[in-house]
Coordinates of C-alpha atoms in Angstrom, one line a residue:
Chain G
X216 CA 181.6 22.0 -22.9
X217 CA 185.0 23.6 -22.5
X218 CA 187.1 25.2 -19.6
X219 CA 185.7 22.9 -16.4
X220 CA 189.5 21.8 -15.6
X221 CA 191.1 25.0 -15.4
X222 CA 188.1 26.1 -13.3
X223 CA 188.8 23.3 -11.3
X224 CA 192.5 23.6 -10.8
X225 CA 192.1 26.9 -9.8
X226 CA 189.7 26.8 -7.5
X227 CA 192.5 23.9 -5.6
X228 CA 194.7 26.5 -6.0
X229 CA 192.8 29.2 -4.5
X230 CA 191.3 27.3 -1.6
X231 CA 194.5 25.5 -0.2
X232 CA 196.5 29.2 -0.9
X233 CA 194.1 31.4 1.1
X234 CA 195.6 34.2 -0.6
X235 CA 198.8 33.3 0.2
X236 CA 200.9 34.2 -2.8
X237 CA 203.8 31.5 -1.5
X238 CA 201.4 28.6 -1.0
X239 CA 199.6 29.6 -4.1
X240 CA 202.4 29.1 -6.2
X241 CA 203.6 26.3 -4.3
X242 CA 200.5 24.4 -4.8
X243 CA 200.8 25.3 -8.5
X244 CA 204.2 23.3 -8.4
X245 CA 202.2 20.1 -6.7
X246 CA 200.0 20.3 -9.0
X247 CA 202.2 19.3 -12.0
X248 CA 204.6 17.3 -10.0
X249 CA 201.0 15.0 -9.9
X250 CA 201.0 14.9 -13.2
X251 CA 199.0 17.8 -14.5
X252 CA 200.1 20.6 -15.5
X253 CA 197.8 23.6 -14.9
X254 CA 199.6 25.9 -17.8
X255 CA 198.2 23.3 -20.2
X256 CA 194.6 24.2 -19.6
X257 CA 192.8 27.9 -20.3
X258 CA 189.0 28.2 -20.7
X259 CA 188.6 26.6 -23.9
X260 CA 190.3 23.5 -23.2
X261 CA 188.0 20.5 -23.7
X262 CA 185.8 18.5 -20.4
X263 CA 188.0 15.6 -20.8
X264 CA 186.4 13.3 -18.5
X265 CA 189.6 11.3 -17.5
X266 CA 191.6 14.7 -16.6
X267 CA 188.6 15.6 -14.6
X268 CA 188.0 12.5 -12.9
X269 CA 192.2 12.9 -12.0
X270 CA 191.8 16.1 -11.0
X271 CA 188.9 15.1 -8.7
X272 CA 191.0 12.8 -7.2
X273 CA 194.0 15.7 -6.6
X274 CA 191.8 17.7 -5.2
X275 CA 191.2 14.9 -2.6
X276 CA 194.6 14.4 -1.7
X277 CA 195.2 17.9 -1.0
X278 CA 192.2 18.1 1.0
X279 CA 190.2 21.0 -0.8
X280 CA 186.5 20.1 -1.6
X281 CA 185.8 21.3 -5.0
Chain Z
X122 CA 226.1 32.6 17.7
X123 CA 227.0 31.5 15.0
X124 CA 226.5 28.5 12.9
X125 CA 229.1 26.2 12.9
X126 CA 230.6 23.4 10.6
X127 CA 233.3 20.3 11.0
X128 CA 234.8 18.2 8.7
X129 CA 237.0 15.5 9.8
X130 CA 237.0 11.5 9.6
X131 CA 237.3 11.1 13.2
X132 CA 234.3 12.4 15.0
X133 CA 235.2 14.0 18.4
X134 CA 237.5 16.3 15.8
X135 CA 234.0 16.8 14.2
X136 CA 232.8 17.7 18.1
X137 CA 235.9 19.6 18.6
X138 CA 235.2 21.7 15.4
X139 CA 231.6 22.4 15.9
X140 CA 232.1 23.7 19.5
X141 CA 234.9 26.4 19.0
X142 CA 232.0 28.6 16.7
X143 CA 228.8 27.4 18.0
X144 CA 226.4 27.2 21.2
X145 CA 227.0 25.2 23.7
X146 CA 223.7 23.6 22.5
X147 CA 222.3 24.5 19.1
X148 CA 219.1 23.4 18.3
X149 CA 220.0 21.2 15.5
X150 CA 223.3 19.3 14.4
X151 CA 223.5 17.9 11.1
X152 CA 226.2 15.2 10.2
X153 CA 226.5 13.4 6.6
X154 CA 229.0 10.7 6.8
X155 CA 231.1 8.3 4.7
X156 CA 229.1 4.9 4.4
X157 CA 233.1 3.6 4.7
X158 CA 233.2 5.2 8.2
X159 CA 231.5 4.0 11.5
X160 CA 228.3 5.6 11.1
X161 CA 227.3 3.9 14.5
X162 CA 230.5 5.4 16.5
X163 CA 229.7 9.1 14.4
X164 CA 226.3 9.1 15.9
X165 CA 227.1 8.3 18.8
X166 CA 230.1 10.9 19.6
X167 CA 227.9 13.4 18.1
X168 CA 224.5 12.6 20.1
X169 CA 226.9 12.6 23.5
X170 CA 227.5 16.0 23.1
X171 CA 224.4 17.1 22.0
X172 CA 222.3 15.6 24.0
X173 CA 219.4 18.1 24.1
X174 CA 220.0 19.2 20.4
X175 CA 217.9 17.1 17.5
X176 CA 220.5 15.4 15.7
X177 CA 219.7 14.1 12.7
X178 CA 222.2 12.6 9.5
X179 CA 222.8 10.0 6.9
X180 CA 225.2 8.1 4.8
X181 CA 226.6 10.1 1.6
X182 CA 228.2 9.2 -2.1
X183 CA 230.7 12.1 -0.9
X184 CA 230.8 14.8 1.1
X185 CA 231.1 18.8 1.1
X186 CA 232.2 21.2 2.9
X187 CA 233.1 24.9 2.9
X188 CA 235.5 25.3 0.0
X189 CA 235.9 22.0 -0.6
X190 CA 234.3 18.0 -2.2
X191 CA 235.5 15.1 0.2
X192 CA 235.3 11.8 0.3
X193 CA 235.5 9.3 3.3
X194 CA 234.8 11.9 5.7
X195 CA 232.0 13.2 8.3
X196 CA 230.9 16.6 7.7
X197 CA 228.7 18.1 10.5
X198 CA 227.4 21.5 11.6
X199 CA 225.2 22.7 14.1
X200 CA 222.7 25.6 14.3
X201 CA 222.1 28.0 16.8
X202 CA 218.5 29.1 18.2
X203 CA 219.6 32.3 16.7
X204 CA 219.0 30.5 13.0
X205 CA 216.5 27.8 14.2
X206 CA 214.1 28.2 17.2
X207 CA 212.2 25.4 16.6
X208 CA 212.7 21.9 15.7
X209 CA 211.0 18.6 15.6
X210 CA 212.1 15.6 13.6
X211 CA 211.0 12.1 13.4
X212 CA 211.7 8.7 11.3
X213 CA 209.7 6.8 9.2
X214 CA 210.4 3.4 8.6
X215 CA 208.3 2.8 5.6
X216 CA 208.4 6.1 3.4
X217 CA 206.2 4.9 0.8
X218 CA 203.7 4.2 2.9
X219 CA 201.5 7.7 3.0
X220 CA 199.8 6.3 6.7
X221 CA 202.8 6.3 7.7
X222 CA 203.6 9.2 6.4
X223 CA 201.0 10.8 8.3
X224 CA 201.6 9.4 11.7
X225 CA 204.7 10.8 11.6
X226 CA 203.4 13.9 10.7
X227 CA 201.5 14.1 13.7
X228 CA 204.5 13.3 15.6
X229 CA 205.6 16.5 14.4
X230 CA 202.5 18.4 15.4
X231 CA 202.7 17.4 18.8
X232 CA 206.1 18.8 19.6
X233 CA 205.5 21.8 17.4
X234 CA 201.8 22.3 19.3
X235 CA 200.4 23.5 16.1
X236 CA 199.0 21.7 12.7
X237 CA 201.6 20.5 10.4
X238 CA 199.0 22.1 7.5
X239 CA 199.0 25.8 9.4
X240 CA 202.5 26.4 9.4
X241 CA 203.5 29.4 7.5
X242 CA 206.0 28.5 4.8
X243 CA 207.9 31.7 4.5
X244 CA 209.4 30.8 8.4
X245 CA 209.0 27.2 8.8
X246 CA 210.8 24.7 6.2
X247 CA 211.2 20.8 6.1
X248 CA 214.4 18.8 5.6
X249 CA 213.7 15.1 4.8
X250 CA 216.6 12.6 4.6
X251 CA 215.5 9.6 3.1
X252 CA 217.5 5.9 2.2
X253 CA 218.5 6.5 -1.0
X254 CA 218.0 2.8 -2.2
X255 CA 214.5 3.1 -1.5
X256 CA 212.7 4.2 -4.3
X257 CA 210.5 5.2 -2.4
X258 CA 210.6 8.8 -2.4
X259 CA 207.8 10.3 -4.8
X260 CA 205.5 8.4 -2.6
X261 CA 207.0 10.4 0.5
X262 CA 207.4 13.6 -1.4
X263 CA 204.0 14.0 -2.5
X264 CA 202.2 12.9 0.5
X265 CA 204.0 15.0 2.5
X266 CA 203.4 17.8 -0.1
X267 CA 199.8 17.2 0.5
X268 CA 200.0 16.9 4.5
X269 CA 201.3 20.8 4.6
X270 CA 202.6 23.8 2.5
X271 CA 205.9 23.9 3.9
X272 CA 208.1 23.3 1.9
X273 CA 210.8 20.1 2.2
X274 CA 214.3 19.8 0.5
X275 CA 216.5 17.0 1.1
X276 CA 218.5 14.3 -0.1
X277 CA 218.5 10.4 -0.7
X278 CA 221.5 8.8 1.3
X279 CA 224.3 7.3 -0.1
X280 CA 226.8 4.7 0.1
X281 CA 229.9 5.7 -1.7
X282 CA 228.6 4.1 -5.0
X283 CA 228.5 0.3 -3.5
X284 CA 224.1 0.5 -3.6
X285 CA 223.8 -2.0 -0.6
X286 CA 222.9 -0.6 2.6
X287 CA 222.5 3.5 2.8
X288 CA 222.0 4.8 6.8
X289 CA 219.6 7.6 8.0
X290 CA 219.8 8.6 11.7
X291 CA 217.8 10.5 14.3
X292 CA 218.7 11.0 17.6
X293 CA 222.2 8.5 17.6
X294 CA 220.2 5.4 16.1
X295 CA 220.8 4.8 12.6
X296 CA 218.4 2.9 10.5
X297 CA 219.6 0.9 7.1
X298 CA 216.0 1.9 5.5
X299 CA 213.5 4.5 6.2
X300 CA 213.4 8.0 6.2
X301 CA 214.1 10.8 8.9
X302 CA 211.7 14.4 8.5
X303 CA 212.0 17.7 10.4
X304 CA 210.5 20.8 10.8
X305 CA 212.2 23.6 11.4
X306 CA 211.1 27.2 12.5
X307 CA 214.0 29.9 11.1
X308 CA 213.0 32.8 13.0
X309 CA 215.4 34.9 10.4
X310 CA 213.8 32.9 7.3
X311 CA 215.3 31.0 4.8
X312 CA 215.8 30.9 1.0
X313 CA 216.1 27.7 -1.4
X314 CA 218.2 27.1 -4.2
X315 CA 217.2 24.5 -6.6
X316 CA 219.9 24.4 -9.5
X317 CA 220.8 21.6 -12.5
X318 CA 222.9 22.7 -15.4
X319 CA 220.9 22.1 -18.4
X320 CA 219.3 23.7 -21.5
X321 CA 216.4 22.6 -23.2
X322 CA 216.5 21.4 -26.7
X323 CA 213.0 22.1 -27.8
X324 CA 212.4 18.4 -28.4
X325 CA 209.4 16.8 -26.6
X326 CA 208.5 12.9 -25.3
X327 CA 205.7 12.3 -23.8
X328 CA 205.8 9.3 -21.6
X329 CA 202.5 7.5 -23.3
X330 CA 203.2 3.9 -21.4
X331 CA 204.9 3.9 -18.0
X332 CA 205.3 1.5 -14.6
X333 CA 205.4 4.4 -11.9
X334 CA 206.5 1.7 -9.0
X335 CA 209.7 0.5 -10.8
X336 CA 210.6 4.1 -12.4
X337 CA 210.2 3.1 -15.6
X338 CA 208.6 4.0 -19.6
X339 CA 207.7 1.6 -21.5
X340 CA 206.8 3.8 -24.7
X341 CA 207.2 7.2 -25.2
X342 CA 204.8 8.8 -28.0
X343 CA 203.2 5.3 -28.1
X344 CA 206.6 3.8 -29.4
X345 CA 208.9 1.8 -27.8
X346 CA 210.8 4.3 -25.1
X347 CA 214.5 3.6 -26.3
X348 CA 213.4 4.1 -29.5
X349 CA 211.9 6.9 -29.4
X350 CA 214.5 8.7 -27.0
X351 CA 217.3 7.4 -29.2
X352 CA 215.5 9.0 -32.1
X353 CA 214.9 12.2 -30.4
X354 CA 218.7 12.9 -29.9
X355 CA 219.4 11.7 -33.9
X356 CA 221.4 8.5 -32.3
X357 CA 220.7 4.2 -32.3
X358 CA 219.7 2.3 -29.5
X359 CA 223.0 1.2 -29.0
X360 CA 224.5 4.6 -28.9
X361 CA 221.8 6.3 -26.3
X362 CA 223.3 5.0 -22.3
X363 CA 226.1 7.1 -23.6
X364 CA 224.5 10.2 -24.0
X365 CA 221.8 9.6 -20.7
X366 CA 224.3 12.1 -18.4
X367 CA 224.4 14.6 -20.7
X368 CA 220.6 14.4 -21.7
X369 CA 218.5 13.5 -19.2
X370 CA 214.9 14.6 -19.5
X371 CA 213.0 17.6 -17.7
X372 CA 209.2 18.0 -16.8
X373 CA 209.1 21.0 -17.3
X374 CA 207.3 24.4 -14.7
X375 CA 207.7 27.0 -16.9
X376 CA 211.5 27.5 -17.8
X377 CA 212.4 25.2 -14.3
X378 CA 213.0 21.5 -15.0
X379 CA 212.7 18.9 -13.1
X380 CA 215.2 16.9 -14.2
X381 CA 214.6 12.9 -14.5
X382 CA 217.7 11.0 -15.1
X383 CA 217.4 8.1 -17.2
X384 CA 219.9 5.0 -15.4
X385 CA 219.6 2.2 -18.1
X386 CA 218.2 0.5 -21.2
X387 CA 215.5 -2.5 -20.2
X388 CA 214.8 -4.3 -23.0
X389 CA 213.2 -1.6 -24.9
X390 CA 212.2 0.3 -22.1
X391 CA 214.1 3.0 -20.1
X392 CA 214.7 2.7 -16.0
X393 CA 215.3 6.2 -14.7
X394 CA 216.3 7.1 -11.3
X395 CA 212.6 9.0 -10.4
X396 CA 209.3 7.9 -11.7
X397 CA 207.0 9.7 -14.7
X398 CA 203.7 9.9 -14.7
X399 CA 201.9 8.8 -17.7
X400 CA 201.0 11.2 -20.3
X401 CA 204.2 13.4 -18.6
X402 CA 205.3 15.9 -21.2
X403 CA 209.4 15.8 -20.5
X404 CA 211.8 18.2 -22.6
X405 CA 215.2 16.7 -23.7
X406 CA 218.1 18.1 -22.1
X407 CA 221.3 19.3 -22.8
X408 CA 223.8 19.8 -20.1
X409 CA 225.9 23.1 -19.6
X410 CA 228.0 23.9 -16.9
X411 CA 227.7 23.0 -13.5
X412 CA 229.8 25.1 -11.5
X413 CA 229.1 28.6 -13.6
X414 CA 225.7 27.9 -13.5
X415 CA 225.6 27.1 -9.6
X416 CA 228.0 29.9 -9.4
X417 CA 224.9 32.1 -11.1
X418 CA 222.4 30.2 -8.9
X419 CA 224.2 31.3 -5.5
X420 CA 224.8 34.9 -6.4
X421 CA 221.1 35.1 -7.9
X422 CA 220.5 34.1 -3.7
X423 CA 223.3 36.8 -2.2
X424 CA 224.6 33.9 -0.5
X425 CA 227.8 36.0 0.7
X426 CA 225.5 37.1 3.4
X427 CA 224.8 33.7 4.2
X428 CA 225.3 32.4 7.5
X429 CA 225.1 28.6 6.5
X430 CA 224.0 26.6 3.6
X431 CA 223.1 22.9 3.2
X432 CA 223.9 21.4 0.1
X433 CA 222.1 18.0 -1.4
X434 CA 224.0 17.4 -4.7
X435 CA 223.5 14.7 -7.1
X436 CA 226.3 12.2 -7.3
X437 CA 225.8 12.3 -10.9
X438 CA 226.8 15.7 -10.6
X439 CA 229.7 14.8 -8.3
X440 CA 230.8 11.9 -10.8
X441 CA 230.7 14.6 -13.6
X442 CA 232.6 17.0 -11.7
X443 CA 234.8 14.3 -10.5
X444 CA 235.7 13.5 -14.2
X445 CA 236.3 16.9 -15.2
X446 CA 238.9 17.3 -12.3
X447 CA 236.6 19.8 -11.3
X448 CA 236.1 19.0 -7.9
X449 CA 237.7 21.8 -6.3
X450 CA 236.8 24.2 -8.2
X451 CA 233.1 23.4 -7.3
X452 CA 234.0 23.5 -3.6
X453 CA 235.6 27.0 -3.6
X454 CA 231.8 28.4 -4.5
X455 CA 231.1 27.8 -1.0
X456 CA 234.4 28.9 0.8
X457 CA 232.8 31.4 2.0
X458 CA 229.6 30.5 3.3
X459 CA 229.5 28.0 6.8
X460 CA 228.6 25.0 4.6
X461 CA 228.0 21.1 4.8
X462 CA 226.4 18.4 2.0
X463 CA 226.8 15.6 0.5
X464 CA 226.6 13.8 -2.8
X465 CA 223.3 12.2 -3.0
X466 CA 221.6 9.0 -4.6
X467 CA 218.9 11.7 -5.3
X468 CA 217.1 15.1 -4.6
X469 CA 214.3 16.1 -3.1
X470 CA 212.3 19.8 -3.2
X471 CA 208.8 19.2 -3.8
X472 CA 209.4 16.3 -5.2
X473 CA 212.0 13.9 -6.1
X474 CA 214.5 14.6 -8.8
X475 CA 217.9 13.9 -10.1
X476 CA 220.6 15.6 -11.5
X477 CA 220.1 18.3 -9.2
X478 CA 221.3 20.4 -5.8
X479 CA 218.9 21.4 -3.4
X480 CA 220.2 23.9 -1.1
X481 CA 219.1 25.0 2.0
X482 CA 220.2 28.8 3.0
X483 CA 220.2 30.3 6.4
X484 CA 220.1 34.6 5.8
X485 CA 222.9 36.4 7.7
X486 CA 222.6 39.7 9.1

């Protein structure tokens, strides 16, 4: 299976954003300062289960359910 | 009104200063003072006269002011409703501590009536001043990043380069450890200006081995860190502390680093002056020229229609600038611009980061 992370990181992105382009790119910025880096993943990148289980754990901090 | 600065080494001068521009009560008062001044008697001067403003400060590695660097000197300004209608500040005594974090953030919510998390960043903005020996301020930075969206720049205090006691204050009480946080509402909005003066090389470390509580790498591409960041810039061992000012490492967000500044050689580990997350893909950096390139940063920002910036520059950057006799020079980029800062044991925007002024910009008409 491929591509789970990215859909995972953006859908922290879109839910804490709103739409809001600011907070959006903001969050973007949180996102790598965390420790992953959301330009490294695209649809094909591999269901590492580590980066998932981390990103799981991001997600929680920021207080989006995904 | 207008805002209003001071620089002086004797604080009712600093008073004196700030009340020929300014309201007779702004709505916030800044001060960064010399750790080899009274920062008790600076506090207090300042708090006396402003007794209904929210006065917040700290110790610096150097100060500045419009037009010029300083040292052994308090800079101060104070800002009008007209820039800042709302503000709400409170201290933190253990930073790292993300409960603590949190309680103050409801502090905040209180006085602003409102959800710290609902705030609209393009209006509201944080400023956090945090002790700058604390190393505690990716734990602060990130929690408060995940607390709310507005954004927070800021500095770590200094103490003239002695790194034994750095002072935060709120409200006339200093504390030798802790942190201080506001929120501010800027009713005519604000821009930020994050600049370091560095190219990238193209090389790459990834930090494969790291201890995130004491900042340091322990390997970097599973190979001993000084090693392998010796090799990366063609140099021994023995030969790298040399080169860490001129090439510290950058996690990279896009074509923006983040600069992580490497302080010394542990046995064959490296102890920077921010933490790395393992697995942290860092490019190596190559310094260029401070003041053209903050030069290029502030015109990029109009900052000619500024009505008063806030400064948080890296003593490494001062220290750089100091030994290039360039001190001056620097401090003419903001003669015209109502301006205070100081040099700090650190930078924060987002994060925590090194190498690096933060700047805080009020628009002007």
């Amino acid at each position: 299976m491929a591509g789970q992370i990215k859909r995972m990181l953006d859908q922290i992105v879109e839910k804490r954003a709103k739409g809001n382009t600011l907070i959006a790119n903001l969050t973007t910025t949180k996102l790598m300062l965390k420790g992953i880096n959301p330009e490294k993943y695209n649809a094909s990148s591999p269901d590492d289960p580590a980066v998932i289980s981390r990103v799981r754990t991001v997600a929680k901090e920021l207080g989006v359910s995904i | 009104m207008n805002i209003s600065i001071a620089c002086s080494n004797d604080p009712a001068q600093c008073v004196a200063q700030l009340k020929r521009g300014s309201a007779a009560v702004p709505k916030l008062v800044l001060f960064f003072a010399s750790s080899k001044l009274d920062i008790g008697s600076a506090e207090r001067v300042l708090h006396e006269s402003y007794p209904q403003s929210e006065l917040i400060g700290c110790s610096t590695a150097g100060e500045i002011s419009s037009g010029s660097m300083t040292e052994g000197m308090i800079v101060a300004m104070a800002i009008p409703e007209d820039y800042i209608d709302q503000a709400a500040a409170t201290y933190i005594e253990n930073p790292g501590d993300p409960a603590e974090v949190a309680k103050a953030t409801a502090a905040i919510e209180a006085v602003l009536s409102q959800p710290i998390l609902g705030l609209d960043p393009s209006s509201y903005v944080g400023i956090v001043i945090v002790d700058g020996l604390s190393g505690a301020e990716e734990r602060l930075m990130e929690k408060l990043g995940d607390l709310t969206d507005v954004p927070f720049i800021g500095g770590s205090a200094g103490d003239d380069l002695a790194f034994r006691k750095t002072w935060v204050s709120l409200r006339g009480i200093s504390h030798d450890h802790g942190a201080v946080i506001a929120v501010l509402h800027a009713p005519k909005g604000y821009q930020i200006v994050k600049t370091q003066s560095f190219r990238t090389t193209g090389k790459r470390l990834i930090a494969t081995a790291v201890n995130e509580a004491t900042r340091t790498v322990v390997e970097f591409d599973r190979q001993p860190a000084a090693d392998a960041y010796a090799a990366a810039l063609g140099v021994s061992v023995s030969e790298l502390p040399a080169l860490f000012m001129r090439h510290p490492l950058g996690l990279m967000m896009g074509l923006e680093p983040f600069v992580r500044s490497p302080q010394r050689i542990s046995g064959t580990s490296v102890i920077f002056y921010c933490n790395m997350r393992e697995g942290a893909e860092l490019e190596v950096l190559d310094s260029t020229d401070i003041v053209a390139d903050t030069e290029a940063a502030l015109a990029a920002q109009s900052p000619t229609t500024a009505a008063g910036l806030i400064n948080f520059h890296c003593i490494l950057r001062t220290l750089e600038l100091r030994a290039e006799n360039r001190c001056q020079e620097y401090g003419q980029l903001f003669a015209g611009v109502p301006t205070v800062g100081f040099s700090t044991y650190g930078e924060e925007y987002m994060g925590h980061m090194n190498q690096t002024s933060t700047m805080l910009l009020f628009p002007g008409a």
